[in-house]
Amino acid sequence: MREITLADLDDIATGAAILGTGGGGDPHIGRLLAASAVREYGPVKLCSLDELPDGAALVQVAMMGAPTVMVEKLPSIDQVSAAAGALSGYLGSGLTHIACAEAGGVNSLIPVVAAAQLGLPLVDADGMGRAFPEIQMVLPTLYGIRATPMAIADEKGNRAVLDTVDNHWAERLARSATIDMGCSAMISSYAMTGAQARDSLVPGTLSLCAELGRLVREARAAHADPVAAVVARLGGSTLFTGKVTDVERRTVTGFARGTATLAGLDGDAGSELTLRFQNEHLVAEVDGRVRATVPDLICTLDRESGEAVTTEALRFGQRVTVIAAPADPRWHTPEGLALAGPRYFGYDLDPVGAAG
């Protein structure tokens, strides 16, 4: 991809929902905002990591908060760019590029809005290769890149800039501010150079989102299996097919936390799968046996359409297929696991990979 046009947004939204691993916010909210921005300001130029000059000045732009709140408290285009503008003003230097914090959900498309309105290229990369629930859970943290200074903006016009001692404190203070702002806010963070971006970001993830969306769309049109197409492209595995029988979900400390239970269908009849999530799916268990955990991707897809089903959209009676796919290998280093492995989230488990 060389640019993002209106024609690309549906496919990107579909693929972003898959990589969102159940979280990252509803990508179709991002699609609506991005479509409005692209119609008003024109297509967004896409820049690969290889093309990025060493001295480029880029920031990540994202929506922070509970996905259950995001679907009801929609941001404006101006709120998206306000966070990047506030950070640029604090830094006292102009921006040359916008980047994605995560390759999943709404936050694959929120940066399209910022890039369109600010007239800047968007980097075809992100900080995770998936979605994670906390600010410090990006690969740039492993490279010593600071999350702050960070700007945060709400829909009422409030803005703040945080400067913290480390990235964990950035998460704590930004989360508190987000809760006060109504559990949903726009942030701009991780200011970095082009050289730092090439080292630390996951390349090609916006193009991957578009490719996944296209594969799902073309499989449906050909009456083929869209879930199988996604699994094959991601090099993953199918964990379970079943019907949602119970969902326990609550918004706590700015996160959507809970569990979902599925009763098996077809070859999984007689078995039960439990998903545990904090915005994103963290652990998948089949009949009490752990089959997959973070940092690998655990995704719930509609068994017929191949569309991702987010944690806030899980409902009784839905028929879904749960798949797992490998994360960027840097997440499986000791440092990566300390940042976003099962034990960080309170599960006394060694990580279980996508192959189960």
CSV table of C-alpha atoms in Angstrom, one decimal:
chain,number,residue,atom,x,y,z
A,1,MET,CA,0.0,0.0,0.0
A,2,ARG,CA,1.2,3.5,-0.9
A,3,GLU,CA,-1.7,5.5,0.5
A,4,ILE,CA,-4.9,4.9,2.4
A,5,THR,CA,-8.1,5.9,0.5
A,6,LEU,CA,-11.8,5.6,1.3
A,7,ALA,CA,-11.8,2.3,-0.6
A,8,ASP,CA,-9.2,0.8,1.8
A,9,LEU,CA,-11.0,1.6,5.1
A,10,ASP,CA,-13.4,-1.3,5.2
A,11,ASP,CA,-10.7,-3.9,4.7
A,12,ILE,CA,-8.4,-2.2,7.2
A,13,ALA,CA,-11.2,-2.1,9.8
A,14,THR,CA,-11.9,-5.9,9.3
A,15,GLY,CA,-8.3,-6.8,9.6
A,16,ALA,CA,-7.7,-4.5,12.6
A,17,ALA,CA,-10.5,-6.1,14.4
A,18,ILE,CA,-8.9,-9.5,14.0
A,19,LEU,CA,-5.5,-8.3,15.2
A,20,GLY,CA,-7.2,-6.6,18.1
A,21,THR,CA,-7.6,-10.0,19.8
A,22,GLY,CA,-11.0,-9.0,21.1
A,23,GLY,CA,-10.0,-5.5,22.2
A,24,GLY,CA,-8.4,-2.3,20.9
A,25,GLY,CA,-11.9,-0.7,20.7
A,26,ASP,CA,-14.5,-1.1,17.9
A,27,PRO,CA,-12.6,-0.6,14.6
A,28,HIS,CA,-15.8,0.5,12.9
A,29,ILE,CA,-15.9,3.6,15.0
A,30,GLY,CA,-12.4,4.3,13.7
A,31,ARG,CA,-13.6,3.6,10.2
A,32,LEU,CA,-16.3,6.2,10.4
A,33,LEU,CA,-13.9,8.8,11.8
A,34,ALA,CA,-11.3,7.9,9.2
A,35,ALA,CA,-13.8,8.0,6.4
A,36,SER,CA,-14.9,11.5,7.5
A,37,ALA,CA,-11.3,12.7,7.7
A,38,VAL,CA,-10.2,11.2,4.3
A,39,ARG,CA,-13.3,12.7,2.6
A,40,GLU,CA,-12.4,16.1,4.0
A,41,TYR,CA,-8.6,16.1,3.8
A,42,GLY,CA,-7.9,13.5,1.1
A,43,PRO,CA,-6.0,10.2,1.1
A,44,VAL,CA,-3.2,9.5,3.6
A,45,LYS,CA,0.3,8.8,2.3
A,46,LEU,CA,1.7,5.6,3.8
A,47,CYS,CA,5.4,5.3,4.6
A,48,SER,CA,7.3,2.1,5.2
A,49,LEU,CA,9.9,1.8,8.0
A,50,ASP,CA,12.6,1.4,5.3
A,51,GLU,CA,11.6,4.8,3.8
A,52,LEU,CA,11.6,6.6,7.1
A,53,PRO,CA,14.5,9.1,7.4
A,54,ASP,CA,16.7,8.7,10.5
A,55,GLY,CA,15.8,12.2,11.7
A,56,ALA,CA,12.1,11.8,11.2
A,57,ALA,CA,10.0,13.0,14.2
A,58,LEU,CA,7.0,10.8,14.8
A,59,VAL,CA,4.5,10.2,17.6
A,60,GLN,CA,1.9,7.6,18.2
A,61,VAL,CA,-1.8,8.6,18.4
A,62,ALA,CA,-4.4,6.3,20.0
A,63,MET,CA,-7.6,6.1,21.8
A,64,MET,CA,-7.3,5.1,25.5
A,65,GLY,CA,-10.0,3.7,27.7
A,66,ALA,CA,-12.5,0.9,28.1
A,67,PRO,CA,-13.9,-0.4,24.8
A,68,THR,CA,-17.4,-0.7,26.4
A,69,VAL,CA,-17.4,3.1,26.8
A,70,MET,CA,-15.9,3.9,23.4
A,71,VAL,CA,-18.9,2.6,21.6
A,72,GLU,CA,-21.1,5.1,23.4
A,73,LYS,CA,-18.8,8.2,23.7
A,74,LEU,CA,-17.6,8.9,20.2
A,75,PRO,CA,-14.7,11.2,19.7
A,76,SER,CA,-14.5,14.0,17.1
A,77,ILE,CA,-11.9,14.5,14.4
A,78,ASP,CA,-10.7,17.6,16.2
A,79,GLN,CA,-10.2,15.6,19.5
A,80,VAL,CA,-7.9,13.1,17.7
A,81,SER,CA,-5.6,15.8,16.3
A,82,ALA,CA,-5.7,17.8,19.5
A,83,ALA,CA,-3.6,15.2,21.4
A,84,ALA,CA,-0.9,15.2,18.7
A,85,GLY,CA,-1.0,19.0,18.5
A,86,ALA,CA,-0.6,19.4,22.2
A,87,LEU,CA,2.4,17.1,22.3
A,88,SER,CA,4.0,18.8,19.4
A,89,GLY,CA,3.6,22.1,21.1
A,90,TYR,CA,5.1,20.8,24.3
A,91,LEU,CA,8.1,19.3,22.5
A,92,GLY,CA,8.6,22.6,20.6
A,93,SER,CA,9.3,20.9,17.4
A,94,GLY,CA,7.3,20.0,14.3
A,95,LEU,CA,6.1,16.4,13.6
A,96,THR,CA,7.0,14.7,10.3
A,97,HIS,CA,5.0,11.4,10.7
A,98,ILE,CA,2.2,9.8,12.6
A,99,ALA,CA,2.4,6.2,13.8
A,100,CYS,CA,0.0,3.6,15.3
A,101,ALA,CA,0.5,2.4,18.9
A,102,GLU,CA,-1.2,-0.9,18.1
A,103,ALA,CA,-2.3,-2.9,15.1
A,104,GLY,CA,-5.7,-3.8,16.4
A,105,GLY,CA,-9.1,-2.4,16.7
A,106,VAL,CA,-9.9,1.3,16.6
A,107,ASN,CA,-6.3,2.3,17.1
A,108,SER,CA,-5.3,1.1,13.6
A,109,LEU,CA,-7.6,3.8,12.2
A,110,ILE,CA,-7.4,6.7,14.7
A,111,PRO,CA,-3.9,7.5,13.4
A,112,VAL,CA,-5.4,7.8,9.9
A,113,VAL,CA,-7.6,10.6,11.2
A,114,ALA,CA,-4.7,12.4,12.8
A,115,ALA,CA,-2.5,12.0,9.7
A,116,ALA,CA,-5.2,13.2,7.3
A,117,GLN,CA,-6.1,16.3,9.4
A,118,LEU,CA,-2.4,17.2,10.1
A,119,GLY,CA,-1.4,16.5,6.5
A,120,LEU,CA,1.4,14.1,7.6
A,121,PRO,CA,2.4,10.6,6.3
A,122,LEU,CA,1.4,7.6,8.3
A,123,VAL,CA,4.0,4.9,9.1
A,124,ASP,CA,3.0,1.4,8.0
A,125,ALA,CA,4.0,-0.1,11.4
A,126,ASP,CA,2.9,-0.2,15.0
A,127,GLY,CA,4.3,-0.8,18.5
A,128,MET,CA,2.8,-4.2,19.2
A,129,GLY,CA,1.7,-6.2,16.1
A,130,ARG,CA,-1.6,-6.7,18.0
A,131,ALA,CA,-3.5,-4.9,20.7
A,132,PHE,CA,-2.6,-4.8,24.4
A,133,PRO,CA,-4.5,-3.0,27.2
A,134,GLU,CA,-1.8,-0.9,28.8
A,135,ILE,CA,0.4,2.0,27.5
A,136,GLN,CA,3.8,0.5,28.5
A,137,MET,CA,3.0,-2.7,26.6
A,138,VAL,CA,4.7,-1.8,23.4
A,139,LEU,CA,8.0,-3.0,21.9
A,140,PRO,CA,9.6,0.6,22.1
A,141,THR,CA,9.5,0.1,25.9
A,142,LEU,CA,12.0,-2.8,25.4
A,143,TYR,CA,14.3,-0.4,23.5
A,144,GLY,CA,14.3,2.2,26.3
A,145,ILE,CA,12.0,4.6,24.4
A,146,ARG,CA,9.9,6.8,26.8
A,147,ALA,CA,6.1,7.0,26.6
A,148,THR,CA,6.3,10.5,27.9
A,149,PRO,CA,6.0,13.4,27.3
A,150,MET,CA,2.4,12.3,26.5
A,151,ALA,CA,-0.5,14.5,25.7
A,152,ILE,CA,-4.1,13.5,26.6
A,153,ALA,CA,-7.3,15.2,25.4
A,154,ASP,CA,-11.0,14.6,25.9
A,155,GLU,CA,-14.1,15.6,24.0
A,156,LYS,CA,-14.8,18.6,26.3
A,157,GLY,CA,-11.6,20.4,25.3
A,158,ASN,CA,-9.5,19.4,28.3
A,159,ARG,CA,-5.9,18.7,27.5
A,160,ALA,CA,-2.9,17.7,29.7
A,161,VAL,CA,0.7,16.7,29.2
A,162,LEU,CA,2.3,14.1,31.4
A,163,ASP,CA,6.0,13.6,32.0
A,164,THR,CA,6.7,10.6,34.1
A,165,VAL,CA,9.7,8.7,35.5
A,166,ASP,CA,9.0,5.5,33.5
A,167,ASN,CA,6.4,4.0,31.2
A,168,HIS,CA,4.6,2.1,34.0
A,169,TRP,CA,3.9,5.4,35.7
A,170,ALA,CA,2.7,6.8,32.3
A,171,GLU,CA,0.1,4.1,32.3
A,172,ARG,CA,-1.0,4.7,35.9
A,173,LEU,CA,-1.3,8.5,35.6
A,174,ALA,CA,-2.9,8.5,32.1
A,175,ARG,CA,-5.3,5.8,33.2
A,176,SER,CA,-6.4,7.9,36.2
A,177,ALA,CA,-6.9,10.9,33.9
A,178,THR,CA,-8.8,8.9,31.4
A,179,ILE,CA,-11.2,7.7,34.1
A,180,ASP,CA,-11.8,11.3,35.1
A,181,MET,CA,-12.4,12.2,31.5
A,182,GLY,CA,-15.2,9.6,31.3
A,183,CYS,CA,-13.2,6.4,30.7
A,184,SER,CA,-12.2,7.4,27.1
A,185,ALA,CA,-9.7,9.9,25.8
A,186,MET,CA,-7.2,10.5,23.0
A,187,ILE,CA,-3.5,10.3,23.7
A,188,SER,CA,-0.3,11.1,21.8
A,189,SER,CA,2.9,9.5,23.1
A,190,TYR,CA,6.2,7.7,22.3
A,191,ALA,CA,7.9,10.6,20.4
A,192,MET,CA,10.8,9.0,18.6
A,193,THR,CA,13.1,9.4,15.6
A,194,GLY,CA,13.0,7.5,12.4
A,195,ALA,CA,16.0,5.4,13.5
A,196,GLN,CA,14.3,4.4,16.7
A,197,ALA,CA,11.1,3.5,14.9
A,198,ARG,CA,12.9,1.2,12.5
A,199,ASP,CA,14.5,-0.6,15.5
A,200,SER,CA,11.5,-0.9,17.7
A,201,LEU,CA,8.2,-1.0,15.7
A,202,VAL,CA,6.6,-4.0,14.0
A,203,PRO,CA,6.7,-3.4,10.2
A,204,GLY,CA,3.9,-3.6,7.7
A,205,THR,CA,1.0,-4.0,10.1
A,206,LEU,CA,-1.4,-1.6,8.4
A,207,SER,CA,-0.8,-3.4,5.1
A,208,LEU,CA,-1.5,-6.6,7.0
A,209,CYS,CA,-4.8,-5.3,8.3
A,210,ALA,CA,-5.8,-4.5,4.8
A,211,GLU,CA,-4.7,-7.9,3.5
A,212,LEU,CA,-6.6,-9.7,6.2
A,213,GLY,CA,-9.8,-7.7,5.4
A,214,ARG,CA,-9.4,-8.5,1.7
A,215,LEU,CA,-8.9,-12.2,2.4
A,216,VAL,CA,-12.1,-12.3,4.5
A,217,ARG,CA,-14.1,-10.4,1.9
A,218,GLU,CA,-12.8,-12.5,-1.0
A,219,ALA,CA,-13.4,-15.8,0.8
A,220,ARG,CA,-17.0,-14.9,1.5
A,221,ALA,CA,-17.5,-13.9,-2.1
A,222,ALA,CA,-16.2,-17.2,-3.2
A,223,HIS,CA,-18.2,-19.1,-0.6
A,224,ALA,CA,-15.0,-20.3,0.9
A,225,ASP,CA,-14.0,-20.4,4.6
A,226,PRO,CA,-12.9,-17.0,5.7
A,227,VAL,CA,-11.7,-18.2,9.1
A,228,ALA,CA,-9.4,-20.7,7.4
A,229,ALA,CA,-8.0,-18.0,5.2
A,230,VAL,CA,-7.1,-15.9,8.3
A,231,VAL,CA,-5.5,-18.8,10.1
A,232,ALA,CA,-3.4,-19.6,7.1
A,233,ARG,CA,-2.2,-16.0,6.6
A,234,LEU,CA,-1.3,-15.6,10.3
A,235,GLY,CA,0.4,-19.0,10.6
A,236,GLY,CA,-2.0,-19.8,13.5
A,237,SER,CA,-4.2,-22.6,14.6
A,238,THR,CA,-7.9,-23.1,15.3
A,239,LEU,CA,-8.5,-23.7,19.0
A,240,PHE,CA,-12.3,-24.2,19.2
A,241,THR,CA,-15.7,-23.7,17.6
A,242,GLY,CA,-18.7,-23.1,19.8
A,243,LYS,CA,-21.7,-21.1,20.9
A,244,VAL,CA,-21.4,-18.4,23.5
A,245,THR,CA,-23.3,-19.6,26.6
A,246,ASP,CA,-22.2,-17.0,29.2
A,247,VAL,CA,-20.4,-13.6,29.3
A,248,GLU,CA,-19.4,-11.9,32.6
A,249,ARG,CA,-18.1,-8.4,31.8
A,250,ARG,CA,-17.5,-5.4,33.9
A,251,THR,CA,-15.7,-2.1,33.5
A,252,VAL,CA,-13.1,-1.8,36.3
A,253,THR,CA,-10.3,0.8,36.7
A,254,GLY,CA,-10.8,1.8,33.1
A,255,PHE,CA,-10.7,-1.7,31.6
A,256,ALA,CA,-13.3,-4.1,30.3
A,257,ARG,CA,-12.6,-7.3,32.4
A,258,GLY,CA,-14.3,-10.6,32.4
A,259,THR,CA,-14.8,-14.1,31.1
A,260,ALA,CA,-16.7,-15.8,28.3
A,261,THR,CA,-17.8,-19.4,28.1
A,262,LEU,CA,-18.5,-21.3,24.9
A,263,ALA,CA,-20.1,-24.7,24.4
A,264,GLY,CA,-18.5,-26.8,21.7
A,265,LEU,CA,-20.0,-27.3,18.2
A,266,ASP,CA,-19.1,-29.8,15.4
A,267,GLY,CA,-15.8,-31.4,16.3
A,268,ASP,CA,-15.7,-29.6,19.7
A,269,ALA,CA,-19.2,-30.8,20.8
A,270,GLY,CA,-19.1,-31.9,24.4
A,271,SER,CA,-16.2,-29.6,25.3
A,272,GLU,CA,-16.2,-26.1,26.8
A,273,LEU,CA,-13.9,-23.2,26.2
A,274,THR,CA,-13.3,-20.3,28.7
A,275,LEU,CA,-11.9,-17.0,27.6
A,276,ARG,CA,-10.4,-14.6,30.1
A,277,PHE,CA,-9.9,-11.0,29.0
A,278,GLN,CA,-8.8,-7.5,30.0
A,279,ASN,CA,-10.0,-5.5,27.0
A,280,GLU,CA,-8.1,-8.2,25.0
A,281,HIS,CA,-8.2,-11.9,25.3
A,282,LEU,CA,-5.5,-13.1,27.6
A,283,VAL,CA,-6.1,-16.9,28.2
A,284,ALA,CA,-8.0,-19.6,26.4
A,285,GLU,CA,-8.8,-22.8,28.2
A,286,VAL,CA,-10.5,-25.9,26.8
A,287,ASP,CA,-11.9,-28.3,29.4
A,288,GLY,CA,-9.6,-26.8,32.0
A,289,ARG,CA,-6.5,-27.1,29.9
A,290,VAL,CA,-4.8,-23.9,28.8
A,291,ARG,CA,-4.5,-23.8,25.1
A,292,ALA,CA,-3.1,-20.3,24.4
A,293,THR,CA,-2.1,-17.3,26.4
A,294,VAL,CA,-0.7,-13.8,25.9
A,295,PRO,CA,1.6,-12.6,24.3
A,296,ASP,CA,0.3,-14.6,21.4
A,297,LEU,CA,-2.9,-13.5,19.7
A,298,ILE,CA,-6.3,-15.1,20.7
A,299,CYS,CA,-9.0,-14.0,18.4
A,300,THR,CA,-12.8,-14.7,18.3
A,301,LEU,CA,-14.2,-14.8,14.7
A,302,ASP,CA,-17.8,-15.3,13.6
A,303,ARG,CA,-17.7,-18.8,12.2
A,304,GLU,CA,-19.6,-17.9,9.1
A,305,SER,CA,-18.5,-14.4,8.1
A,306,GLY,CA,-14.9,-14.5,9.5
A,307,GLU,CA,-15.5,-11.0,11.1
A,308,ALA,CA,-13.9,-10.5,14.5
A,309,VAL,CA,-16.2,-10.4,17.6
A,310,THR,CA,-14.8,-8.0,20.2
A,311,THR,CA,-15.0,-8.6,23.9
A,312,GLU,CA,-17.7,-5.8,24.3
A,313,ALA,CA,-19.7,-7.4,21.5
A,314,LEU,CA,-19.8,-11.0,22.8
A,315,ARG,CA,-23.4,-12.1,23.3
A,316,PHE,CA,-25.2,-15.3,24.3
A,317,GLY,CA,-25.9,-17.5,21.3
A,318,GLN,CA,-23.2,-16.2,19.0
A,319,ARG,CA,-21.4,-19.0,17.1
A,320,VAL,CA,-17.7,-18.2,16.9
A,321,THR,CA,-14.4,-19.9,16.1
A,322,VAL,CA,-11.5,-19.1,18.4
A,323,ILE,CA,-8.1,-19.0,16.8
A,324,ALA,CA,-4.5,-18.4,18.1
A,325,ALA,CA,-1.6,-16.8,16.1
A,326,PRO,CA,2.0,-16.1,17.0
A,327,ALA,CA,3.0,-12.7,18.2
A,328,ASP,CA,6.2,-10.8,17.2
A,329,PRO,CA,9.0,-13.0,18.6
A,330,ARG,CA,10.3,-10.1,20.7
A,331,TRP,CA,7.3,-10.6,22.9
A,332,HIS,CA,8.6,-14.1,23.8
A,333,THR,CA,11.9,-12.8,25.2
A,334,PRO,CA,12.3,-12.6,29.0
A,335,GLU,CA,11.9,-8.9,28.8
A,336,GLY,CA,8.8,-9.1,26.6
A,337,LEU,CA,7.1,-11.7,28.8
A,338,ALA,CA,7.8,-9.6,31.9
A,339,LEU,CA,6.0,-6.7,30.1
A,340,ALA,CA,3.0,-8.6,28.7
A,341,GLY,CA,3.1,-12.3,29.6
A,342,PRO,CA,0.5,-14.2,31.6
A,343,ARG,CA,2.1,-13.5,35.0
A,344,TYR,CA,2.0,-9.8,34.4
A,345,PHE,CA,-1.8,-10.1,34.3
A,346,GLY,CA,-2.0,-12.3,37.4
A,347,TYR,CA,-2.1,-15.8,35.9
A,348,ASP,CA,0.5,-18.2,37.4
A,349,LEU,CA,1.2,-19.7,34.0
A,350,ASP,CA,4.0,-20.2,31.6
A,351,PRO,CA,3.1,-18.8,28.2
A,352,VAL,CA,1.4,-21.3,25.9
A,353,GLY,CA,2.1,-20.6,22.2
A,354,ALA,CA,-0.3,-20.4,19.3
A,355,ALA,CA,0.3,-24.0,18.4
A,356,GLY,CA,-1.1,-25.0,21.9
